[in-house]
CSV table of C-alpha atoms in Angstrom, one decimal:
chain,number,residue,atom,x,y,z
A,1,UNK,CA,60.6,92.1,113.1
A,2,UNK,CA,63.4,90.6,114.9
A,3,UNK,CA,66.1,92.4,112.5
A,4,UNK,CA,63.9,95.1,113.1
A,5,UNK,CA,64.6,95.3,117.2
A,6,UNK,CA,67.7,94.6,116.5
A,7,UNK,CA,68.6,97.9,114.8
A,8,UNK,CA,66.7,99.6,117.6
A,9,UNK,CA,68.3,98.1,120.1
A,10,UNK,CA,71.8,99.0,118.7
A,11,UNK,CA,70.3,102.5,118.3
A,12,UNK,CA,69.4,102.8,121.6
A,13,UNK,CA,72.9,101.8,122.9
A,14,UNK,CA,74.5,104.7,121.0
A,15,UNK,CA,71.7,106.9,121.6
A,16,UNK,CA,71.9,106.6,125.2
A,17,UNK,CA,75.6,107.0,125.1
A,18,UNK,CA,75.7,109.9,123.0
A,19,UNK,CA,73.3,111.6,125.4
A,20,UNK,CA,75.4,110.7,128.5
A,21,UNK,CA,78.4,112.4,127.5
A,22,UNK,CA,75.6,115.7,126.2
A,23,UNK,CA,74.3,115.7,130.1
A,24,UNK,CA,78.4,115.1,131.5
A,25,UNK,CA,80.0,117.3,129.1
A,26,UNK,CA,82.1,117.8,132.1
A,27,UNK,CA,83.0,114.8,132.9
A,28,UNK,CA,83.7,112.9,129.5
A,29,UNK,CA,86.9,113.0,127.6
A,30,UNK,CA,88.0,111.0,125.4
A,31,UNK,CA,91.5,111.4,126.3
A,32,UNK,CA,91.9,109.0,129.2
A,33,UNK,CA,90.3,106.5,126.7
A,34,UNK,CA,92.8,107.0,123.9
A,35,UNK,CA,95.7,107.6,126.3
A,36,UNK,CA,95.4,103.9,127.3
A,37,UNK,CA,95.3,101.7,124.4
A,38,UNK,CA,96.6,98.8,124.3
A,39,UNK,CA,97.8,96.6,121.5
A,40,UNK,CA,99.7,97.0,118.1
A,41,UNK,CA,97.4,100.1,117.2
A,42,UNK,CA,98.3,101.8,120.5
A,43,UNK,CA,100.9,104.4,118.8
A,44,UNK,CA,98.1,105.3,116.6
A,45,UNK,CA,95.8,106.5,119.4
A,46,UNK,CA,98.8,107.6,121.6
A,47,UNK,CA,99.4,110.4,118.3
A,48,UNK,CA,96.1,111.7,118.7
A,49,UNK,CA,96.8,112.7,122.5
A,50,UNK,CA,98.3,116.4,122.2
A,51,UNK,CA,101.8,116.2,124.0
A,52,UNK,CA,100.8,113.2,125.7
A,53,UNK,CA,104.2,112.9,127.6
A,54,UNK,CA,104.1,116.5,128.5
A,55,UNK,CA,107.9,117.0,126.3
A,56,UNK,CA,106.3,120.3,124.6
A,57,UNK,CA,104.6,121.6,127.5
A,58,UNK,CA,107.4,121.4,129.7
A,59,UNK,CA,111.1,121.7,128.6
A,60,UNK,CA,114.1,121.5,130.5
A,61,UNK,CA,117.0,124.3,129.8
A,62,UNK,CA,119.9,125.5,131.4
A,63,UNK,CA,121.1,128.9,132.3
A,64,UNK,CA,124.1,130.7,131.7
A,65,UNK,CA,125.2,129.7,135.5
A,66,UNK,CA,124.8,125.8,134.2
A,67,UNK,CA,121.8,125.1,136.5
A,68,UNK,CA,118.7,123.2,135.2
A,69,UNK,CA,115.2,125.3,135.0
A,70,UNK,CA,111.9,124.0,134.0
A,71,UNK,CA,109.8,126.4,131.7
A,72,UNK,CA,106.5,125.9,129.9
A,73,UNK,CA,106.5,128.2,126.9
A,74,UNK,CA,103.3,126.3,125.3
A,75,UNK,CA,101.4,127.4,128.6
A,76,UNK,CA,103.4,131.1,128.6
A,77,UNK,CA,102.1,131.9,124.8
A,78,UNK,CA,99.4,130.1,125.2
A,79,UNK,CA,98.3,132.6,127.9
A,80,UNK,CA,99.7,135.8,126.8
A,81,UNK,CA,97.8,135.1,123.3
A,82,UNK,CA,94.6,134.7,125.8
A,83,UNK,CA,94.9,138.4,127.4
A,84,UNK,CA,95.1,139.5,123.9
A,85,UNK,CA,92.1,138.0,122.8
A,86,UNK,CA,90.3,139.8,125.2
A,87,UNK,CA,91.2,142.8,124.8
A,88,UNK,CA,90.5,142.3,121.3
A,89,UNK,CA,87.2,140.8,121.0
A,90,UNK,CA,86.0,142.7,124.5
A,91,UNK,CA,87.1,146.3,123.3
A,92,UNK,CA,89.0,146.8,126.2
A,93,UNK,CA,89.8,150.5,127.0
A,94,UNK,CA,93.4,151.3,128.1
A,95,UNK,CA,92.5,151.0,131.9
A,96,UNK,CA,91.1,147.4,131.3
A,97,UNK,CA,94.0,146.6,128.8
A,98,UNK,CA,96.3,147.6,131.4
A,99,UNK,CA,94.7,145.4,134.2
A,100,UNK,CA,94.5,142.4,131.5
A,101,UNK,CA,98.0,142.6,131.0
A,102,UNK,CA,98.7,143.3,134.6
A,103,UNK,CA,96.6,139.6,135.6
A,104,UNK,CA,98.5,137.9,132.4
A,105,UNK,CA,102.3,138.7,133.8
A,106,UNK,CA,100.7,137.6,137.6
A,107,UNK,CA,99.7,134.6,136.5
A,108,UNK,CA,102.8,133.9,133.9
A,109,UNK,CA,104.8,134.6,137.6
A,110,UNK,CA,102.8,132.0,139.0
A,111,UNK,CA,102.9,129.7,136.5
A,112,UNK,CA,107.0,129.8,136.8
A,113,UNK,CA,107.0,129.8,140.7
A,114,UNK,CA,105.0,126.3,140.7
A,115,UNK,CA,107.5,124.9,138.2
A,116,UNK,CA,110.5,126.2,140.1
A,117,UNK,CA,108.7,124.3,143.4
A,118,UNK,CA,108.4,121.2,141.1
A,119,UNK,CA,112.0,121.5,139.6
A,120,UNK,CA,113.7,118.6,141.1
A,121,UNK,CA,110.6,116.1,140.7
A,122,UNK,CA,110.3,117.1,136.8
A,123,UNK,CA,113.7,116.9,136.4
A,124,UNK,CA,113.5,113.3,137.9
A,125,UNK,CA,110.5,112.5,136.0
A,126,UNK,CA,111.8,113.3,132.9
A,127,UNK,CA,114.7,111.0,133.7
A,128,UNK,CA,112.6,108.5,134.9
A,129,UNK,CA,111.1,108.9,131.0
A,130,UNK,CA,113.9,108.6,129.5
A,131,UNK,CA,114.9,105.2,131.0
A,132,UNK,CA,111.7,103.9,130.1
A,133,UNK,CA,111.8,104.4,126.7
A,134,UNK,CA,115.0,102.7,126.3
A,135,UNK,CA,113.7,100.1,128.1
A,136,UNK,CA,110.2,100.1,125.9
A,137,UNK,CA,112.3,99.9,122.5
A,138,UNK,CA,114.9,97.2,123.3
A,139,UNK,CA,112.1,95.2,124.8
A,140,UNK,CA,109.4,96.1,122.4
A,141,UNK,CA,109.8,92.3,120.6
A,142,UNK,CA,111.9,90.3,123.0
A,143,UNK,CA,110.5,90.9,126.3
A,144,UNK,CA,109.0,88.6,127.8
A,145,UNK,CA,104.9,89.2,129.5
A,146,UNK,CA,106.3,89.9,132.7
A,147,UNK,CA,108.5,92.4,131.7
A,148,UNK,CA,105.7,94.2,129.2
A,149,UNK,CA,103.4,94.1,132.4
A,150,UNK,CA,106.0,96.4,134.5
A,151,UNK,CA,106.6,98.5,131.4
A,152,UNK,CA,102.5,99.6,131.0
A,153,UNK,CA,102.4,99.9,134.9
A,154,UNK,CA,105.7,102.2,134.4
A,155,UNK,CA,104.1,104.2,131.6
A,156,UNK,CA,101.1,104.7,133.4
A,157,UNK,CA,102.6,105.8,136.7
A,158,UNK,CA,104.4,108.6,134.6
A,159,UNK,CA,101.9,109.7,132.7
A,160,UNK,CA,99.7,110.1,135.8
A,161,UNK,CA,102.4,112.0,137.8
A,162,UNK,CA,102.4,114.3,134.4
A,163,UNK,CA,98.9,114.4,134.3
A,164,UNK,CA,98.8,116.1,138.0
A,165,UNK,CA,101.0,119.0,137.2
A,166,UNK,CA,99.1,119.4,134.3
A,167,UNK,CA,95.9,119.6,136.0
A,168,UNK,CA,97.4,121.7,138.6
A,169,UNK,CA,98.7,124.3,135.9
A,170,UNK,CA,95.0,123.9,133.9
A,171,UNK,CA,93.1,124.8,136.9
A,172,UNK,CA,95.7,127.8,137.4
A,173,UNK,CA,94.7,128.9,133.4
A,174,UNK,CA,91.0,128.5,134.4
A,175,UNK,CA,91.5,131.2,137.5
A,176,UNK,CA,93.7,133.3,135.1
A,177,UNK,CA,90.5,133.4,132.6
A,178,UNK,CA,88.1,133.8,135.4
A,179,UNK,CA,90.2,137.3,136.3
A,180,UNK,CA,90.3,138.5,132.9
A,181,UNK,CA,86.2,138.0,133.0
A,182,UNK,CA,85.9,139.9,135.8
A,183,UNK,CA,87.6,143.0,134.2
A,184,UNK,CA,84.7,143.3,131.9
A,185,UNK,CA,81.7,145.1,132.2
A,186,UNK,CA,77.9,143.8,132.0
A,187,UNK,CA,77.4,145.3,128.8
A,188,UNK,CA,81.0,143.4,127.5
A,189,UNK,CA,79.9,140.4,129.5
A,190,UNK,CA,76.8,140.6,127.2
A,191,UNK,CA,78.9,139.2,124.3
A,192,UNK,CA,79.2,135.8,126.1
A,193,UNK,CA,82.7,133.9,127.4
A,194,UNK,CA,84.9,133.5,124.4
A,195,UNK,CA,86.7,130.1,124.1
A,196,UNK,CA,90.4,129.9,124.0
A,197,UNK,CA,92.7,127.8,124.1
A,198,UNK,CA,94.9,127.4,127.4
A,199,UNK,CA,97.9,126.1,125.8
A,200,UNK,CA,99.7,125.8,122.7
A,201,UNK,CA,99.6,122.2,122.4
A,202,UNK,CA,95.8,122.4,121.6
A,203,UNK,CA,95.5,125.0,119.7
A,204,UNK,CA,93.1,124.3,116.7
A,205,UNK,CA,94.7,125.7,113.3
A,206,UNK,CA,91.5,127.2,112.7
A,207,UNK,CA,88.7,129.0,114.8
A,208,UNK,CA,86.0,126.9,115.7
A,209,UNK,CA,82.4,128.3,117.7
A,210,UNK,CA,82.0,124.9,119.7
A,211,UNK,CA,85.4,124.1,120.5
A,212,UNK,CA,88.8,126.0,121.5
A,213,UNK,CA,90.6,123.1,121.7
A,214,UNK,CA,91.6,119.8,120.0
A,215,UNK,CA,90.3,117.4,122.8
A,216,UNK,CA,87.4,119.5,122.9
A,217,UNK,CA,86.9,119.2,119.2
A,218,UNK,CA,87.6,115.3,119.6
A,219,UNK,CA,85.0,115.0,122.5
A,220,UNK,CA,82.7,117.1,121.0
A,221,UNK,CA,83.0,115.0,117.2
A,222,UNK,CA,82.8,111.4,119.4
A,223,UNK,CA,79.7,112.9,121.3
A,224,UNK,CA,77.3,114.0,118.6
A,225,UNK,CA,78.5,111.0,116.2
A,226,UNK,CA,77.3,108.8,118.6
A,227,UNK,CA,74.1,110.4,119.0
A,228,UNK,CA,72.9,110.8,115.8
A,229,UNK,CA,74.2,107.1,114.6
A,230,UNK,CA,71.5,105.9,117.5
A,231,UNK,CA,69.0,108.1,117.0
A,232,UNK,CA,68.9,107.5,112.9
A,233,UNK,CA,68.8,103.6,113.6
A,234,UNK,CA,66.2,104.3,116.1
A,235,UNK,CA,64.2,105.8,113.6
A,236,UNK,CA,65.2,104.3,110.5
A,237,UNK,CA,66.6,107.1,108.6
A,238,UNK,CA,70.0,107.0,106.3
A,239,UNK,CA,69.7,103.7,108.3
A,240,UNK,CA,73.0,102.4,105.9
A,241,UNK,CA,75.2,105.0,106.5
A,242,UNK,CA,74.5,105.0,110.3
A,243,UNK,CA,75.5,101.4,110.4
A,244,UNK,CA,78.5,101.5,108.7
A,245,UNK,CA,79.0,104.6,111.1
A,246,UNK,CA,78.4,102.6,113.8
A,247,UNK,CA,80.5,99.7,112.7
A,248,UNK,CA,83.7,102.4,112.0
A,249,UNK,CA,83.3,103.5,115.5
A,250,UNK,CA,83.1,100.0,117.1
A,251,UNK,CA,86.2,99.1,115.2
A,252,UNK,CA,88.3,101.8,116.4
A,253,UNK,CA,87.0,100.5,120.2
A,254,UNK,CA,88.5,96.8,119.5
A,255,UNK,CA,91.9,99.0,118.0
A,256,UNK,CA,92.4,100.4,120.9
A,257,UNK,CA,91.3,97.8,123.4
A,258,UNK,CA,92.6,95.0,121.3
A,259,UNK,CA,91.6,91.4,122.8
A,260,UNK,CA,94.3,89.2,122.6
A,261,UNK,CA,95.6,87.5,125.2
A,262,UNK,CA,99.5,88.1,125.4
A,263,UNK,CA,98.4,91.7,124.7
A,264,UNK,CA,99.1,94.1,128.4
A,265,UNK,CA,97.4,94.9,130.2
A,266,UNK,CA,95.2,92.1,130.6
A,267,UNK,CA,90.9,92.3,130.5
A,268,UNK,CA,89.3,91.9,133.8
A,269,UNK,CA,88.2,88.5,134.0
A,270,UNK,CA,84.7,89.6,135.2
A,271,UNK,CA,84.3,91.2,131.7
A,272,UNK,CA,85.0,87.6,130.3
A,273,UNK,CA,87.9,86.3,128.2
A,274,UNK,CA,88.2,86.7,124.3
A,275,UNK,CA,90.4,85.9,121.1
A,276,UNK,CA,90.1,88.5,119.3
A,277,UNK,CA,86.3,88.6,119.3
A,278,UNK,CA,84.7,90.3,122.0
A,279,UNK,CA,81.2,91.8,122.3
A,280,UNK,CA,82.2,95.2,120.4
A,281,UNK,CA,83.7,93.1,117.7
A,282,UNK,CA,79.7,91.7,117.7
A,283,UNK,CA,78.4,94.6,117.5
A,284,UNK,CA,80.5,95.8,115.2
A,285,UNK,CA,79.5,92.5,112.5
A,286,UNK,CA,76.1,92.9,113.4
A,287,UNK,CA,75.8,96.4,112.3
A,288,UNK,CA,77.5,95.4,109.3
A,289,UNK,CA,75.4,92.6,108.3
A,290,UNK,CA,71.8,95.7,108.9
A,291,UNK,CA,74.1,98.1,106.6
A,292,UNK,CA,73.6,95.0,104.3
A,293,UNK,CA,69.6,94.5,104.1
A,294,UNK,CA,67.1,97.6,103.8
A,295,UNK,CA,66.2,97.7,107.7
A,296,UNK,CA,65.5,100.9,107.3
A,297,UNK,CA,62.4,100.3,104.9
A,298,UNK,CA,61.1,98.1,107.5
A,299,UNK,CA,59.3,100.6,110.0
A,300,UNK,CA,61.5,103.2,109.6
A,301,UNK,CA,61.7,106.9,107.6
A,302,UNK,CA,64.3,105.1,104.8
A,303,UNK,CA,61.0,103.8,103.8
A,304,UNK,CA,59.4,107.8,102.9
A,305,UNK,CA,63.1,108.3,101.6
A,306,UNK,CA,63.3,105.3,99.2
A,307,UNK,CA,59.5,105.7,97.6
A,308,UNK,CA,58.8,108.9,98.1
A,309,UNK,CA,62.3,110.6,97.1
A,310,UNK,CA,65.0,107.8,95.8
A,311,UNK,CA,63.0,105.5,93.6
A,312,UNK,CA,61.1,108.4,91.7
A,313,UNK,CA,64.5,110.2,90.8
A,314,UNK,CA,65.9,106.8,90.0
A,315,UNK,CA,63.4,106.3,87.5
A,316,UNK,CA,63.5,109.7,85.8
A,317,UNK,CA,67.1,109.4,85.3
A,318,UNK,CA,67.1,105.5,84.2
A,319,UNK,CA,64.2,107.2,81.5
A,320,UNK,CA,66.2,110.0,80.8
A,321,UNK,CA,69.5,108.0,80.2
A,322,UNK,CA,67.5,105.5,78.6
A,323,UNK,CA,66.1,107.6,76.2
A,324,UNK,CA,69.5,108.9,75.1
A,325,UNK,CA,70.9,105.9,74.7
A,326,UNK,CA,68.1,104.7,72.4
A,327,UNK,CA,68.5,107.8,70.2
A,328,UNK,CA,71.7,107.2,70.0
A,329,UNK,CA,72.1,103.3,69.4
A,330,UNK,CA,69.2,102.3,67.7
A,331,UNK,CA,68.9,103.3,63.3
A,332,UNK,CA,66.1,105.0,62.3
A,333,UNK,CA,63.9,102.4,61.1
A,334,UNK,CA,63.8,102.5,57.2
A,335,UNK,CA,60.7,103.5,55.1
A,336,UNK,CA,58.9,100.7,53.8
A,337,UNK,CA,58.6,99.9,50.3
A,338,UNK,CA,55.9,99.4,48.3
């Protein structure tokens, strides 16, 4: 019974978070979560952020005259690849193509405007970047704590002051769609909002329904994952594999939030203190130990599963292979003699 509760109880707590991020689909990401790792593992995590320095979506180059101009081709293409989706899937007649088109170069002008008013602050943030990671590789096994303290607090300051312009240019592609939805008529409005991508750096290489993005493709995989782990523990069904599920998940948590202590930036000491085994690592044994016994038989569906479905198969086939392998090994017996 106990072992029982205990894979409800586990269930429950991915359940319930699974269902969280289903209700705040607008609020969850998993990219602030990945984008602060910390450990040995953190490069790992870092790669699965799409341009998460911001070096693709904005680039530096310099005109004939010498001077330094910021442009974001990713966002440019990006949008211009947009107008043409609509007009596309939407059956836009010339009129309407020409007023997509028309909202596309408005926006693009926008879109360079704001980055020529941000010119000299990108240009120093991108200095600023450099620096630091000079510092972050010379340092990366010498420096002292101290000095790996200032770096996270560095890297963290710039990613945040990226992460505004980002936002600020995000919300602009959000407008830029809203205008090309209002070009359309009921009857193409009828068709539903089609999902694109707002810049080239999360593209998907193939068309997905549920997600135009790859951080939406990464929310939406960590969402439902979590859900159906809990709610299969909660009911006892493929109870194994949603354990080890479970336990895969929980791992990559302690990855990215590895508990050591010489590790920056430190854990809040009101979530306790650990060496290397905190309460996901826990979690993570214990689900491990139920992917070990048949908890699932124990008032759960794995029970229906393994008698009604598994252990009839199992013994038609041990028959049927049995029954070959008898033909096959054992000698006719010989005929008796008199």
């Amino acid at each position: 019974m106990l072992l029982v509760l205990l894979r409800i109880t586990i269930g429950w707590h991915f359940l319930y978070e699974g269902v969280w991020k289903i209700a705040n689909r607008d609020k969850f990401s998993a990219e602030p979560f990945l984008s602060q790792a910390k450990g040995p593992f953190a490069p790992f995590f870092y790669a699965m952020v799409p341009d998460i320095d911001g070096k693709i979506r904005l680039q530096i180059v310099k005109t004939k005259d010498g001077e330094l101009v910021v442009i974001s081709p990713a966002y440019e293409e990006a949008w211009k690849k947009a107008c043409d989706e609509y007009v596309r899937y939407y059956r836009m007649d010339d009129k309407q193509k020409r007023q997509a088109e028309a909202t596309r170069d408005r926006f693009v002008k926008a879109l360079n405007n704001y980055l020529a008013q941000k010119r000299d602050d990108i240009l120093a943030h991108f200095n600023s970047l450099e620096r630091f990671e000079k510092e972050e590789k010379a340092s990366r096994n010498l420096g002292a704590y101290f000095q790996r303290e200032h770096l996270w607090e560095r890297q963290q300051k710039l990613r945040s002051e990226a992460a505004a312009w980002f936002s600020e240019i995000d919300n602009m592609g959000r407008a830029y769609l809203s205008s090309l939805w209002e070009i359309l008529t009921p009857e193409q409005k009828s068709r539903g909002m089609i999902k694109v991508p707002l810049c080239e750096t999360q593209r998907l290489p193939v068309r997905l329904p549920f997600a135009a993005t790859k951080t939406e493709l990464l929310n939406v995989v960590v969402t439902y994952s979590l859900t159906a782990i809990g709610l299969c523990l909660m009911v006892g069904a493929f109870t194994r594999l949603a354990a080890l599920g479970g336990a895969a998940f929980l791992a990559f948590v302690v990855m990215t939030q590895w508990p050591w202590p010489t590790v920056v930036p430190k854990t809040p000491e009101i979530v306790g203190h650990a060496l290397l085994v905190d309460k996901n690592f826990v979690e993570m044994m214990a689900l491990l130990a139920l992917a070990a016994m048949p908890v699932g038989r124990w008032a759960g569906l794995d029970y229906f599963l393994y008698y009604g479905v598994c252990l009839p198969l199992r013994r038609c086939l041990g028959k049927c292979c049995g029954g070959t392998r008898k033909s096959e090994t054992t000698p006719e017996p010989a005929p008796k003699g008199d």
